[in-house]
CSV table of C-alpha atoms and ligand atoms in Angstrom, one decimal:
chain,number,residue,atom,x,y,z
A,62,MET,CA,0.0,0.0,0.0
A,63,SER,CA,1.3,3.5,-0.9
A,64,ASP,CA,0.6,6.5,1.3
A,65,HIS,CA,2.2,8.7,-1.3
A,66,LYS,CA,0.3,12.0,-1.5
A,67,PRO,CA,-0.2,13.4,-5.0
A,68,GLY,CA,1.8,16.5,-5.6
A,69,ARG,CA,0.4,20.0,-5.6
A,70,LEU,CA,-1.8,20.8,-8.7
A,71,VAL,CA,-0.5,23.7,-10.7
A,72,VAL,CA,-2.9,25.0,-13.3
A,73,ILE,CA,-1.5,27.2,-16.0
A,74,SER,CA,-3.8,29.1,-18.3
A,75,ASN,CA,-3.8,32.5,-20.0
A,76,ARG,CA,-7.1,33.6,-18.5
A,77,ILE,CA,-7.7,32.9,-14.9
A,78,ALA,CA,-10.6,33.8,-12.6
A,79,LEU,CA,-9.4,35.6,-9.4
A,80,PRO,CA,-11.4,35.0,-6.2
A,81,GLY,CA,-14.8,36.8,-6.5
A,82,GLN,CA,-14.5,37.4,-10.3
A,83,THR,CA,-17.2,36.1,-12.6
A,84,SER,CA,-15.6,34.2,-15.3
A,85,THR,CA,-16.6,34.0,-19.0
A,86,GLY,CA,-15.7,31.0,-21.0
A,87,GLY,CA,-15.7,27.3,-20.2
A,88,LEU,CA,-12.1,27.2,-19.2
A,89,ALA,CA,-12.1,29.5,-16.3
A,90,SER,CA,-15.3,28.2,-14.8
A,91,ALA,CA,-14.1,24.6,-15.1
A,92,MET,CA,-10.8,25.3,-13.5
A,93,GLN,CA,-12.4,27.4,-10.7
A,94,ALA,CA,-14.4,24.3,-9.8
A,95,THR,CA,-11.4,22.0,-10.1
A,96,LEU,CA,-9.1,24.1,-7.9
A,97,GLN,CA,-11.7,24.8,-5.3
A,98,GLU,CA,-12.2,21.0,-4.9
A,99,ARG,CA,-8.5,20.0,-4.8
A,100,GLY,CA,-6.5,23.1,-3.9
A,101,GLY,CA,-3.3,24.2,-5.6
A,102,LEU,CA,-1.8,27.0,-7.5
A,103,TRP,CA,-3.4,28.9,-10.5
A,104,PHE,CA,-0.9,30.7,-12.7
A,105,GLY,CA,-1.7,33.0,-15.6
A,106,TRP,CA,-2.1,36.5,-17.0
A,107,SER,CA,-3.6,39.1,-14.7
A,108,GLY,CA,-5.8,40.5,-17.5
A,109,LYS,CA,-3.9,43.8,-17.2
A,110,VAL,CA,-1.5,45.5,-19.6
A,111,SER,CA,1.4,47.4,-17.9
A,112,ASN,CA,5.2,47.5,-17.7
A,113,ASN,CA,5.1,46.0,-14.2
A,114,GLU,CA,7.1,42.8,-14.3
A,115,LYS,CA,6.3,41.6,-10.8
A,116,LEU,CA,4.2,38.6,-9.9
A,117,HIS,CA,1.0,39.3,-8.0
A,118,ARG,CA,0.1,36.7,-5.4
A,119,VAL,CA,-3.2,36.2,-3.5
A,120,SER,CA,-4.6,33.2,-1.7
A,121,HIS,CA,-8.2,32.3,-1.1
A,122,GLU,CA,-9.2,29.1,0.8
A,123,SER,CA,-7.0,26.4,-0.5
A,124,VAL,CA,-6.0,28.1,-3.7
A,125,ASP,CA,-3.0,30.3,-4.4
A,126,TYR,CA,-3.1,32.6,-7.4
A,127,ALA,CA,-0.1,34.0,-9.2
A,128,THR,CA,-0.5,36.4,-12.1
A,129,PHE,CA,1.5,38.9,-14.0
A,130,ASP,CA,0.8,41.8,-16.3
A,131,LEU,CA,1.6,41.7,-20.1
A,132,SER,CA,3.4,44.6,-21.7
A,133,ARG,CA,1.5,46.3,-24.5
A,134,GLN,CA,3.7,44.6,-27.1
A,135,ASP,CA,3.2,41.1,-25.7
A,136,HIS,CA,-0.5,41.7,-25.3
A,137,ASP,CA,-0.9,42.8,-28.9
A,138,GLU,CA,1.4,40.2,-30.5
A,139,PHE,CA,0.7,37.2,-28.3
A,140,TYR,CA,-2.9,37.6,-27.1
A,141,ALA,CA,-4.7,39.8,-29.6
A,142,GLY,CA,-2.3,38.7,-32.4
A,143,PHE,CA,-1.2,35.1,-32.8
A,144,ALA,CA,-3.5,33.5,-30.2
A,145,ASN,CA,-6.7,35.2,-31.3
A,146,ARG,CA,-6.2,36.2,-34.9
A,147,THR,CA,-4.1,33.2,-36.1
A,148,LEU,CA,-4.7,30.1,-33.9
A,149,TRP,CA,-8.3,30.7,-32.8
A,150,PRO,CA,-9.7,31.0,-36.4
A,151,LEU,CA,-7.5,28.1,-37.6
A,152,LEU,CA,-8.6,25.8,-34.7
A,153,HIS,CA,-12.2,26.7,-35.5
A,154,PHE,CA,-11.8,25.8,-39.2
A,155,ARG,CA,-11.9,29.4,-40.3
A,156,LEU,CA,-9.0,29.6,-42.8
A,157,ASP,CA,-10.7,32.7,-44.3
A,158,MET,CA,-10.1,34.6,-41.1
A,159,VAL,CA,-6.6,33.4,-40.3
A,160,ASP,CA,-4.2,36.4,-40.1
A,161,TYR,CA,-0.6,35.3,-40.0
A,162,GLN,CA,2.2,37.7,-39.2
A,163,ARG,CA,5.7,36.6,-38.4
A,164,SER,CA,6.0,39.3,-35.7
A,165,HIS,CA,2.9,37.8,-34.0
A,166,LEU,CA,4.4,34.3,-33.9
A,167,ASP,CA,7.6,35.8,-32.5
A,168,GLY,CA,5.6,37.6,-29.8
A,169,TYR,CA,3.7,34.4,-29.0
A,170,MET,CA,6.9,32.4,-28.5
A,171,ARG,CA,8.5,35.3,-26.5
A,172,THR,CA,5.4,35.5,-24.2
A,173,ASN,CA,5.3,31.8,-23.7
A,174,ALA,CA,9.0,32.0,-22.6
A,175,LEU,CA,8.0,34.7,-20.2
A,176,PHE,CA,5.2,32.5,-18.7
A,177,ALA,CA,7.9,29.8,-18.4
A,178,ASP,CA,10.4,32.1,-16.7
A,179,HIS,CA,7.8,33.4,-14.1
A,180,LEU,CA,6.5,29.9,-13.5
A,181,LEU,CA,9.9,28.5,-12.9
A,182,LYS,CA,10.2,30.6,-9.7
A,183,LEU,CA,7.1,29.0,-8.2
A,184,LEU,CA,7.6,25.3,-9.0
A,185,LYS,CA,8.3,22.5,-6.5
A,186,PRO,CA,9.7,19.1,-7.5
A,187,ASP,CA,6.5,17.2,-6.8
A,188,ASP,CA,4.1,19.6,-8.6
A,189,ILE,CA,1.8,18.3,-11.2
A,190,LEU,CA,1.4,20.8,-14.0
A,191,TRP,CA,-1.7,21.1,-16.0
A,192,VAL,CA,-1.5,23.6,-18.9
A,193,HIS,CA,-4.7,24.8,-20.7
A,194,ASP,CA,-5.5,25.9,-24.2
A,195,TYR,CA,-4.1,27.2,-27.4
A,196,HIS,CA,-2.3,30.3,-25.9
A,197,LEU,CA,0.3,28.1,-24.2
A,198,ILE,CA,1.1,25.2,-26.6
A,199,PRO,CA,4.9,25.5,-26.5
A,200,ILE,CA,5.3,26.2,-22.8
A,201,ALA,CA,6.1,22.6,-21.9
A,202,SER,CA,9.1,22.5,-24.3
A,203,MET,CA,10.3,25.8,-22.8
A,204,LEU,CA,10.0,24.4,-19.3
A,205,ARG,CA,11.9,21.3,-20.4
A,206,GLU,CA,14.7,23.5,-21.8
A,207,ARG,CA,14.8,25.1,-18.4
A,208,GLY,CA,15.3,21.7,-16.7
A,209,VAL,CA,11.7,21.0,-15.5
A,210,LYS,CA,11.2,17.3,-15.0
A,211,ASN,CA,7.7,17.4,-13.5
A,212,ARG,CA,4.7,15.6,-15.1
A,213,ILE,CA,3.1,18.1,-17.4
A,214,GLY,CA,-0.4,17.6,-19.0
A,215,PHE,CA,-2.1,19.8,-21.6
A,216,PHE,CA,-5.7,20.1,-22.4
A,217,LEU,CA,-7.0,21.8,-25.5
A,218,HIS,CA,-10.4,23.4,-25.0
A,219,THR,CA,-11.0,24.1,-28.7
A,220,PRO,CA,-11.5,21.7,-31.5
A,221,LEU,CA,-8.4,20.5,-33.4
A,222,PRO,CA,-9.0,20.6,-37.2
A,223,PRO,CA,-7.7,17.9,-39.6
A,224,ALA,CA,-4.1,17.9,-40.5
A,225,ALA,CA,-4.9,19.2,-44.0
A,226,LEU,CA,-6.0,22.5,-42.3
A,227,LEU,CA,-3.2,22.6,-39.7
A,228,ILE,CA,-0.5,22.5,-42.3
A,229,VAL,CA,-1.8,25.8,-43.7
A,230,LEU,CA,-0.2,27.5,-40.7
A,231,PRO,CA,3.3,28.7,-41.6
A,232,LYS,CA,5.9,27.0,-39.4
A,233,HIS,CA,3.2,24.6,-38.0
A,234,ARG,CA,5.8,22.0,-37.2
A,235,ASP,CA,7.8,24.3,-34.9
A,236,LEU,CA,4.7,24.9,-32.9
A,237,LEU,CA,2.8,21.7,-33.0
A,238,GLU,CA,5.7,19.3,-32.5
A,239,THR,CA,6.2,20.9,-29.1
A,240,LEU,CA,3.1,19.1,-27.9
A,241,ALA,CA,5.4,16.0,-27.6
A,242,SER,CA,7.0,17.8,-24.6
A,243,TYR,CA,3.9,17.1,-22.5
A,244,ASP,CA,3.4,13.7,-20.9
A,245,LEU,CA,-0.3,13.7,-21.7
A,246,VAL,CA,-2.3,15.8,-24.3
A,247,GLY,CA,-6.1,15.8,-23.7
A,248,LEU,CA,-8.7,16.6,-26.3
A,249,GLN,CA,-12.4,17.0,-26.2
A,250,THR,CA,-13.6,14.4,-28.7
A,251,ALA,CA,-12.5,11.4,-30.6
A,252,ARG,CA,-12.5,13.5,-33.8
A,253,ASP,CA,-9.9,15.9,-32.3
A,254,LEU,CA,-7.8,13.0,-31.1
A,255,ARG,CA,-7.8,11.5,-34.6
A,256,ALA,CA,-6.7,14.9,-36.0
A,257,LEU,CA,-3.8,14.9,-33.7
A,258,GLU,CA,-2.7,11.4,-34.4
A,259,ASP,CA,-3.0,12.0,-38.2
A,260,TYR,CA,-1.0,15.1,-37.9
A,261,PHE,CA,1.9,13.4,-36.1
A,262,LEU,CA,1.8,10.3,-38.2
A,263,TYR,CA,1.3,11.7,-41.7
A,264,GLU,CA,2.6,15.2,-41.6
A,265,ILE,CA,5.7,15.1,-39.4
A,266,GLY,CA,6.9,11.5,-39.4
A,267,GLY,CA,5.9,10.4,-35.9
A,268,THR,CA,4.9,6.9,-35.0
A,269,MET,CA,2.1,5.3,-33.0
A,270,ARG,CA,2.4,1.9,-31.4
A,271,LYS,CA,-1.1,1.8,-29.9
A,272,ALA,CA,-4.0,4.3,-30.1
A,273,GLY,CA,-3.0,7.4,-28.1
A,274,ARG,CA,0.6,6.4,-27.6
A,275,LEU,CA,2.7,8.7,-29.9
A,276,ARG,CA,6.3,9.2,-30.6
A,277,ALA,CA,7.4,12.4,-32.3
A,278,ALA,CA,10.1,12.4,-35.0
A,279,ASN,CA,12.5,13.8,-32.4
A,280,GLY,CA,12.0,10.5,-30.3
A,281,ARG,CA,10.0,12.0,-27.5
A,282,ARG,CA,7.1,9.9,-26.4
A,283,PHE,CA,3.8,11.2,-25.1
A,284,ARG,CA,0.2,10.1,-24.7
A,285,ALA,CA,-3.0,11.6,-26.1
A,286,GLY,CA,-6.5,10.9,-25.0
A,287,VAL,CA,-10.1,12.0,-25.1
A,288,PHE,CA,-11.4,13.8,-22.0
A,289,PRO,CA,-14.7,15.6,-22.7
A,290,ILE,CA,-15.0,18.6,-20.3
A,291,SER,CA,-18.1,18.8,-18.3
A,292,ILE,CA,-20.0,20.7,-15.6
A,293,ASP,CA,-20.8,20.3,-11.9
A,294,THR,CA,-24.1,18.8,-12.8
A,295,THR,CA,-25.5,18.5,-9.2
A,296,LEU,CA,-24.5,22.0,-8.3
A,297,VAL,CA,-25.9,23.5,-11.5
A,298,ALA,CA,-29.2,21.7,-11.0
A,299,GLN,CA,-29.5,22.9,-7.4
A,300,THR,CA,-28.5,26.5,-8.4
A,301,ALA,CA,-31.2,26.5,-11.1
A,302,HIS,CA,-33.8,25.2,-8.7
A,303,ASP,CA,-32.9,27.8,-6.1
A,304,ALA,CA,-32.8,30.6,-8.7
A,305,GLU,CA,-36.6,30.4,-8.9
A,306,SER,CA,-36.7,32.8,-6.0
A,307,LEU,CA,-34.4,35.4,-7.5
A,308,GLU,CA,-35.9,38.8,-8.4
A,309,GLU,CA,-34.3,38.6,-11.9
A,310,ILE,CA,-36.0,35.4,-12.7
A,311,GLU,CA,-39.4,36.7,-11.6
A,312,GLN,CA,-38.9,39.8,-13.7
A,313,LEU,CA,-38.1,37.7,-16.8
A,314,HIS,CA,-41.0,35.3,-16.1
A,315,ASN,CA,-43.4,38.3,-15.8
A,316,SER,CA,-42.1,39.9,-18.9
A,317,LEU,CA,-42.8,36.8,-21.0
A,318,GLU,CA,-46.6,36.9,-20.2
A,319,GLY,CA,-46.9,33.2,-20.9
A,320,ARG,CA,-44.8,33.2,-24.1
A,321,ALA,CA,-42.4,30.3,-24.7
A,322,LEU,CA,-38.8,31.4,-24.2
A,323,ILE,CA,-35.9,30.5,-26.5
A,324,ILE,CA,-32.5,31.2,-25.0
A,325,GLY,CA,-29.0,31.5,-26.4
A,326,VAL,CA,-26.0,32.4,-24.2
A,327,ASP,CA,-22.6,32.8,-25.8
A,328,ARG,CA,-19.4,34.9,-25.7
A,329,LEU,CA,-19.8,37.3,-28.7
A,330,ASP,CA,-17.6,35.2,-31.0
A,331,TYR,CA,-17.9,34.5,-34.7
A,332,SER,CA,-17.4,30.8,-34.0
A,333,LYS,CA,-20.7,30.7,-32.1
A,334,GLY,CA,-22.8,30.9,-35.3
A,335,LEU,CA,-24.9,33.9,-34.0
A,336,PRO,CA,-25.7,35.5,-37.4
A,337,GLU,CA,-26.8,32.0,-38.7
A,338,ARG,CA,-28.8,31.5,-35.5
A,339,PHE,CA,-30.6,34.8,-36.0
A,340,ARG,CA,-31.3,33.9,-39.6
A,341,GLY,CA,-32.7,30.5,-38.5
A,342,TYR,CA,-35.1,32.3,-36.1
A,343,ALA,CA,-36.1,34.8,-38.8
A,344,HIS,CA,-36.9,31.9,-41.1
A,345,LEU,CA,-39.2,30.4,-38.4
A,346,LEU,CA,-41.0,33.7,-38.0
A,347,GLU,CA,-41.4,34.0,-41.7
A,348,ARG,CA,-43.0,30.7,-42.2
A,349,ALA,CA,-44.9,30.2,-38.9
A,350,PRO,CA,-47.0,33.3,-38.3
A,351,GLU,CA,-49.1,31.3,-35.8
A,352,LEU,CA,-46.0,31.4,-33.5
A,353,HIS,CA,-45.8,35.2,-33.6
A,354,ARG,CA,-46.5,36.7,-30.1
A,355,GLN,CA,-46.3,33.1,-28.7
A,356,ILE,CA,-42.5,33.1,-28.4
A,357,SER,CA,-39.6,35.3,-27.4
A,358,PHE,CA,-35.9,34.8,-28.2
A,359,LEU,CA,-33.4,36.0,-25.6
A,360,GLN,CA,-29.9,36.1,-26.9
A,361,ILE,CA,-27.3,37.0,-24.2
A,362,ALA,CA,-23.9,37.7,-25.8
A,363,PRO,CA,-21.3,39.5,-23.6
A,364,THR,CA,-18.5,41.1,-25.6
A,365,THR,CA,-15.1,39.4,-25.5
A,366,ARG,CA,-11.8,40.2,-27.2
A,367,GLY,CA,-13.0,43.6,-28.1
A,368,VAL,CA,-9.4,44.6,-29.1
A,369,VAL,CA,-9.6,42.1,-32.0
A,370,PRO,CA,-11.1,43.7,-35.2
A,371,GLU,CA,-13.1,40.6,-36.2
A,372,TYR,CA,-14.9,40.7,-32.8
A,373,ARG,CA,-15.9,44.4,-33.2
A,374,GLN,CA,-17.3,43.5,-36.6
A,375,ILE,CA,-19.4,40.6,-35.4
A,376,ARG,CA,-20.9,42.9,-32.8
A,377,LYS,CA,-21.9,45.4,-35.5
A,378,ASP,CA,-23.3,42.7,-37.7
A,379,LEU,CA,-25.5,41.2,-34.9
A,380,GLU,CA,-26.9,44.6,-33.8
A,381,ARG,CA,-27.9,45.2,-37.4
A,382,SER,CA,-29.4,41.7,-37.7
A,383,ALA,CA,-31.4,41.9,-34.4
A,384,GLY,CA,-32.7,45.4,-35.4
A,385,HIS,CA,-33.7,44.1,-38.8
A,386,ILE,CA,-35.7,41.1,-37.4
A,387,ASN,CA,-37.4,43.3,-34.8
A,388,GLY,CA,-38.1,45.9,-37.5
A,389,MET,CA,-39.8,43.2,-39.7
A,390,TYR,CA,-41.8,41.4,-37.1
A,391,ALA,CA,-42.2,43.4,-33.9
A,392,ALA,CA,-45.6,44.6,-32.7
A,393,PRO,CA,-46.4,47.3,-30.2
A,394,ASP,CA,-46.7,44.6,-27.5
A,395,TRP,CA,-44.2,42.1,-28.8
A,396,VAL,CA,-40.4,42.1,-29.4
A,397,PRO,CA,-39.3,38.9,-31.2
A,398,ILE,CA,-35.6,39.1,-30.2
A,399,ARG,CA,-34.2,40.5,-27.0
A,400,TYR,CA,-30.5,40.9,-27.7
A,401,VAL,CA,-28.5,41.6,-24.6
A,402,ASN,CA,-24.8,42.5,-24.7
A,403,GLN,CA,-23.9,41.9,-21.1
A,404,SER,CA,-22.9,39.2,-18.7
A,405,PHE,CA,-24.9,37.8,-15.8
A,406,PRO,CA,-24.1,36.0,-12.6
A,407,HIS,CA,-24.0,32.2,-13.1
A,408,SER,CA,-27.0,31.7,-10.7
A,409,VAL,CA,-29.2,34.1,-12.8
A,410,LEU,CA,-28.2,32.3,-16.0
A,411,THR,CA,-29.2,28.9,-14.6
A,412,GLY,CA,-32.6,30.4,-13.7
A,413,TYR,CA,-33.0,31.8,-17.2
A,414,TYR,CA,-32.2,28.4,-18.6
A,415,ARG,CA,-34.8,26.7,-16.4
A,416,ASN,CA,-37.4,29.1,-17.7
A,417,ALA,CA,-36.6,28.6,-21.3
A,418,ARG,CA,-38.6,26.1,-23.4
A,419,VAL,CA,-35.7,25.9,-25.9
A,420,GLY,CA,-31.9,26.2,-25.4
A,421,LEU,CA,-30.5,27.2,-28.8
A,422,VAL,CA,-26.8,26.4,-29.1
A,423,THR,CA,-25.6,26.6,-32.7
A,424,PRO,CA,-21.8,27.1,-32.9
A,425,LEU,CA,-20.2,26.6,-36.3
A,426,ARG,CA,-17.4,24.9,-34.4
A,427,ASP,CA,-16.9,24.5,-30.7
A,428,GLY,CA,-14.6,22.4,-28.6
A,429,MET,CA,-17.3,21.3,-26.2
A,430,ASN,CA,-19.8,24.1,-25.3
A,431,LEU,CA,-20.7,24.0,-21.6
A,432,VAL,CA,-23.8,26.2,-22.1
A,433,ALA,CA,-25.4,23.2,-23.8
A,434,LYS,CA,-24.7,21.0,-20.7
A,435,GLU,CA,-25.7,23.7,-18.2
A,436,TYR,CA,-29.0,24.3,-20.1
A,437,VAL,CA,-29.9,20.6,-19.7
A,438,ALA,CA,-28.8,20.4,-16.0
A,439,SER,CA,-30.9,23.5,-15.2
A,440,GLN,CA,-34.2,22.0,-16.4
A,441,ASP,CA,-37.2,21.3,-14.2
A,442,PRO,CA,-37.5,17.4,-14.5
A,443,GLU,CA,-41.3,17.7,-14.5
A,444,ASN,CA,-41.4,20.2,-17.4
A,445,PRO,CA,-38.1,20.2,-19.1
A,446,GLY,CA,-37.1,22.3,-22.1
A,447,ILE,CA,-35.4,21.0,-25.3
A,448,LEU,CA,-31.9,21.6,-26.4
A,449,VAL,CA,-31.3,22.4,-30.1
A,450,LEU,CA,-27.6,21.8,-30.6
A,451,SER,CA,-25.1,22.1,-33.4
A,452,ARG,CA,-23.7,18.9,-34.6
A,453,PHE,CA,-20.3,20.7,-34.8
A,454,ALA,CA,-20.1,21.3,-31.0
A,455,GLY,CA,-18.1,18.7,-29.0
A,456,ALA,CA,-21.2,18.3,-26.8
A,457,ALA,CA,-23.1,16.7,-29.7
A,458,PHE,CA,-20.9,13.6,-29.2
A,459,GLU,CA,-22.4,13.1,-25.8
A,460,LEU,CA,-25.9,14.5,-26.2
A,461,PRO,CA,-27.4,12.7,-29.2
A,462,ASP,CA,-30.9,13.2,-27.7
A,463,ALA,CA,-30.8,16.9,-28.3
A,464,LEU,CA,-32.2,18.0,-31.6
A,465,LEU,CA,-29.0,18.1,-33.6
A,466,ILE,CA,-28.8,20.5,-36.5
A,467,ASN,CA,-26.3,21.9,-39.0
A,468,PRO,CA,-26.2,25.6,-38.1
A,469,ALA,CA,-25.5,26.7,-41.6
A,470,ASP,CA,-28.9,25.3,-42.7
A,471,THR,CA,-31.3,28.0,-41.6
A,472,ALA,CA,-34.3,25.8,-42.6
A,473,GLU,CA,-33.0,23.0,-40.5
A,474,VAL,CA,-32.6,25.4,-37.5
A,475,ALA,CA,-36.2,26.7,-38.1
A,476,ASP,CA,-37.5,23.1,-38.3
A,477,ALA,CA,-35.8,22.1,-35.0
A,478,LEU,CA,-37.1,25.2,-33.3
A,479,GLU,CA,-40.6,24.5,-34.4
A,480,ARG,CA,-40.3,20.9,-33.4
A,481,ALA,CA,-39.0,21.8,-30.0
A,482,LEU,CA,-41.7,24.4,-29.4
A,483,LYS,CA,-44.4,22.0,-30.3
A,484,MET,CA,-42.9,18.9,-28.6
A,485,PRO,CA,-45.2,16.9,-26.3
A,486,LEU,CA,-44.3,16.8,-22.6
A,487,LYS,CA,-43.6,13.0,-22.7
A,488,GLU,CA,-41.0,13.4,-25.4
A,489,ARG,CA,-39.4,16.3,-23.7
A,490,GLN,CA,-39.1,14.3,-20.5
A,491,TRP,CA,-37.5,11.2,-22.0
A,492,ARG,CA,-35.0,13.3,-24.0
A,493,TRP,CA,-34.1,15.3,-21.0
A,494,ARG,CA,-33.7,12.1,-18.8
A,495,ALA,CA,-31.4,10.6,-21.4
A,496,MET,CA,-29.2,13.7,-21.5
A,497,MET,CA,-29.2,14.2,-17.8
A,498,ASN,CA,-28.0,10.6,-17.3
A,499,VAL,CA,-25.0,11.4,-19.4
A,500,LEU,CA,-24.2,14.5,-17.4
A,501,GLU,CA,-24.8,12.8,-14.0
A,502,ASN,CA,-22.4,10.0,-15.0
A,503,HIS,CA,-19.8,12.3,-16.5
A,504,ASP,CA,-19.5,15.6,-14.6
A,505,ILE,CA,-16.6,18.0,-13.9
A,506,ASN,CA,-15.2,15.6,-11.3
A,507,THR,CA,-15.1,12.7,-13.7
A,508,TRP,CA,-13.3,14.9,-16.2
A,509,ARG,CA,-10.7,16.2,-13.8
A,510,ASN,CA,-10.1,12.9,-12.1
A,511,GLY,CA,-9.9,11.1,-15.4
A,512,PHE,CA,-7.3,13.5,-16.8
A,513,LEU,CA,-5.2,13.6,-13.6
A,514,ALA,CA,-5.3,9.8,-13.2
A,515,ALA,CA,-4.2,9.4,-16.8
A,516,LEU,CA,-1.4,11.9,-16.2
A,517,ALA,CA,-0.3,10.1,-13.0
A,518,ASP,CA,-0.3,6.8,-14.9
A,519,VAL,CA,2.2,8.1,-17.5
A,520,GLN,CA,4.4,8.8,-14.5
A,521,THR,CA,4.7,5.1,-13.7
A,522,GLU,CA,6.3,4.3,-17.0
A,523,PRO,CA,10.1,3.8,-16.9
A,524,VAL,CA,11.5,7.0,-18.4
A,525,ASN,CA,13.5,5.2,-21.1
A,526,SER,CA,11.1,2.4,-22.0
A,527,GLN,CA,10.5,1.9,-25.7
A,528,ASN,CA,7.1,2.2,-27.3
B,859,F6P,O1,-12.9,28.4,-23.5
B,859,F6P,C1,-12.2,28.8,-24.6
B,859,F6P,C2,-11.6,30.1,-24.3
B,859,F6P,O2,-10.9,30.4,-25.5
B,859,F6P,C3,-10.6,30.1,-23.2
B,859,F6P,O3,-9.3,29.7,-23.5
B,859,F6P,C4,-10.6,31.6,-22.9
B,859,F6P,O4,-10.0,31.9,-21.7
B,859,F6P,C5,-12.1,31.9,-23.0
B,859,F6P,O5,-12.5,31.1,-24.1
B,859,F6P,C6,-12.5,33.3,-23.0
B,859,F6P,O6,-11.7,34.1,-23.9
B,859,F6P,P1,-10.7,35.2,-23.5
B,859,F6P,O7,-9.8,34.6,-22.4
B,859,F6P,O8,-9.9,35.6,-24.7
B,859,F6P,O9,-11.5,36.3,-22.9
C-alpha cells in the first residue's frame, strides 16, 4: 500500500478567474471548480496591460493565485495577435479569417517563454502541472529546456482541425511538435484525437504503437486521449432550482406573459454561429406566423476580445441583424428578439435556462460548449425544455438526444425550433432524462479525475522504456 500523497496541482492558463471574479468562457469556470475542490496554484495572465514585471500573489481558501501583467507589445502580438487572430480561427476551421504575421508568432513564442520564466520561480519538484488551451502550446518544451522534469499535462479546450488544415499555418511543425514535450495531451472528442494522431503520423513523421501512444520524430514519447470537459451537474441543477426565488427570474418570467422562451448564451464570438442563428429564427417567424407573439428569443452575448477587429465586426453585424428582425416582425406589444450585450451571474443564468422552453446552441465549431450542458442540467424534471444543438459542438458527441442541427442550414434550424416548441411533454421528458443521465455520469469531477489519473499513470512508466 502506498501512502504517497499526490503533488500540488499547478494549473497554468492564460485567462484565470481571481477570487470573487465572474468568469466568462468554459475554461475559467471549469478550473475554478477543479481548484476549489482539490486546492493548488493557478498561474496566468492578470488580464492587465502594464510594464510592471512583478508577480501578483493572492490566496483564497486552499487556492494560491499568481498572475503577471503583459506589456502592450506582448498583449498585442501574443494575445490579440497570434493566439486570437491566427490560432483561434485556424482551430475553428476558419481559414478565411486566419491572419498570419511573423512578428505575432515571435511575440507568441516570446510571451510563452515569459510565462515559463515566471512559473519556474514557483515550482516545487512534486508539482503536477496542467496547462490549458491554445495560448500556451509551446510552454512545456520551454519548461523542459529550463530543466523542469515534472509531469506536465495539456488540455485543448478548442477543436483540433484535420491535418490538411493545420499545415496551412506557416511553421506549423515548430509549434505543434512541441506538444510532444507534454506527458499527456487531452482533447475534447474522438474527432480531435484523430486529427492529432493523423498530424503526427502523416505530416511530421511520428509513429504510434497503440492508439493514443505517440512518438514524435525527435524521439520524445507522449500520450494523447479524449477527456470531454463537463460541468458540476448536481450544483448547476441545485442552483437553477434555487434561482426560482431570485428577483431577476421573476422579472423575466413576468415579462414573458406566458410566451415560450428560446434562449442563447454565448461569448460574442464568430465561432458561435450567431448570425446564422438569427437567420434561422427569422426563417421560423417568416413561415410560422401562428407562432408570432407566442414566443420570445433572448440572446445573451457578452462582448469578448473587443481589441480584435473581427470581434468588433461581429458585434456590429449582430446589432444590425437583431434590429432588422425586430423591425420586420415586432408589434407594439411584442419584441421577437431580446439581444442583450452583457454578462450575468451564473445563478441568474441557470434560472434563465430553467425558464426557457428551448436552449439554442448553434456554434459553427466548438470544442465542447458548456452552455449546452448547463442548459440541460438546469431544467425542471417535471417540465423540461429542449436543447437544439449544433452537430459541430463537441457536446453533440455526448448528447445525441438533443435536436441536432447543421447551423449553416437555416431551414433546419427553423424546423428544429418549431419541433422543440411543439414537442409533447412526454418526449421532452425522456429526451431530458437521457441527456441528464450522461451529465450525471460524466461531470466535472469525472473529467478532472480522469485526466489527472491518466497523467499520473504516465508517470509510472520507466523514463527510457521503448514504445
Ligand atoms: O474556453 C475557450 C476560451 O478560449 C478560453 O481559452 C478563454 O479563456 C475563454 O475562451 C475566453 O476568452 P478570453 O480569455 O480571450 O477572454
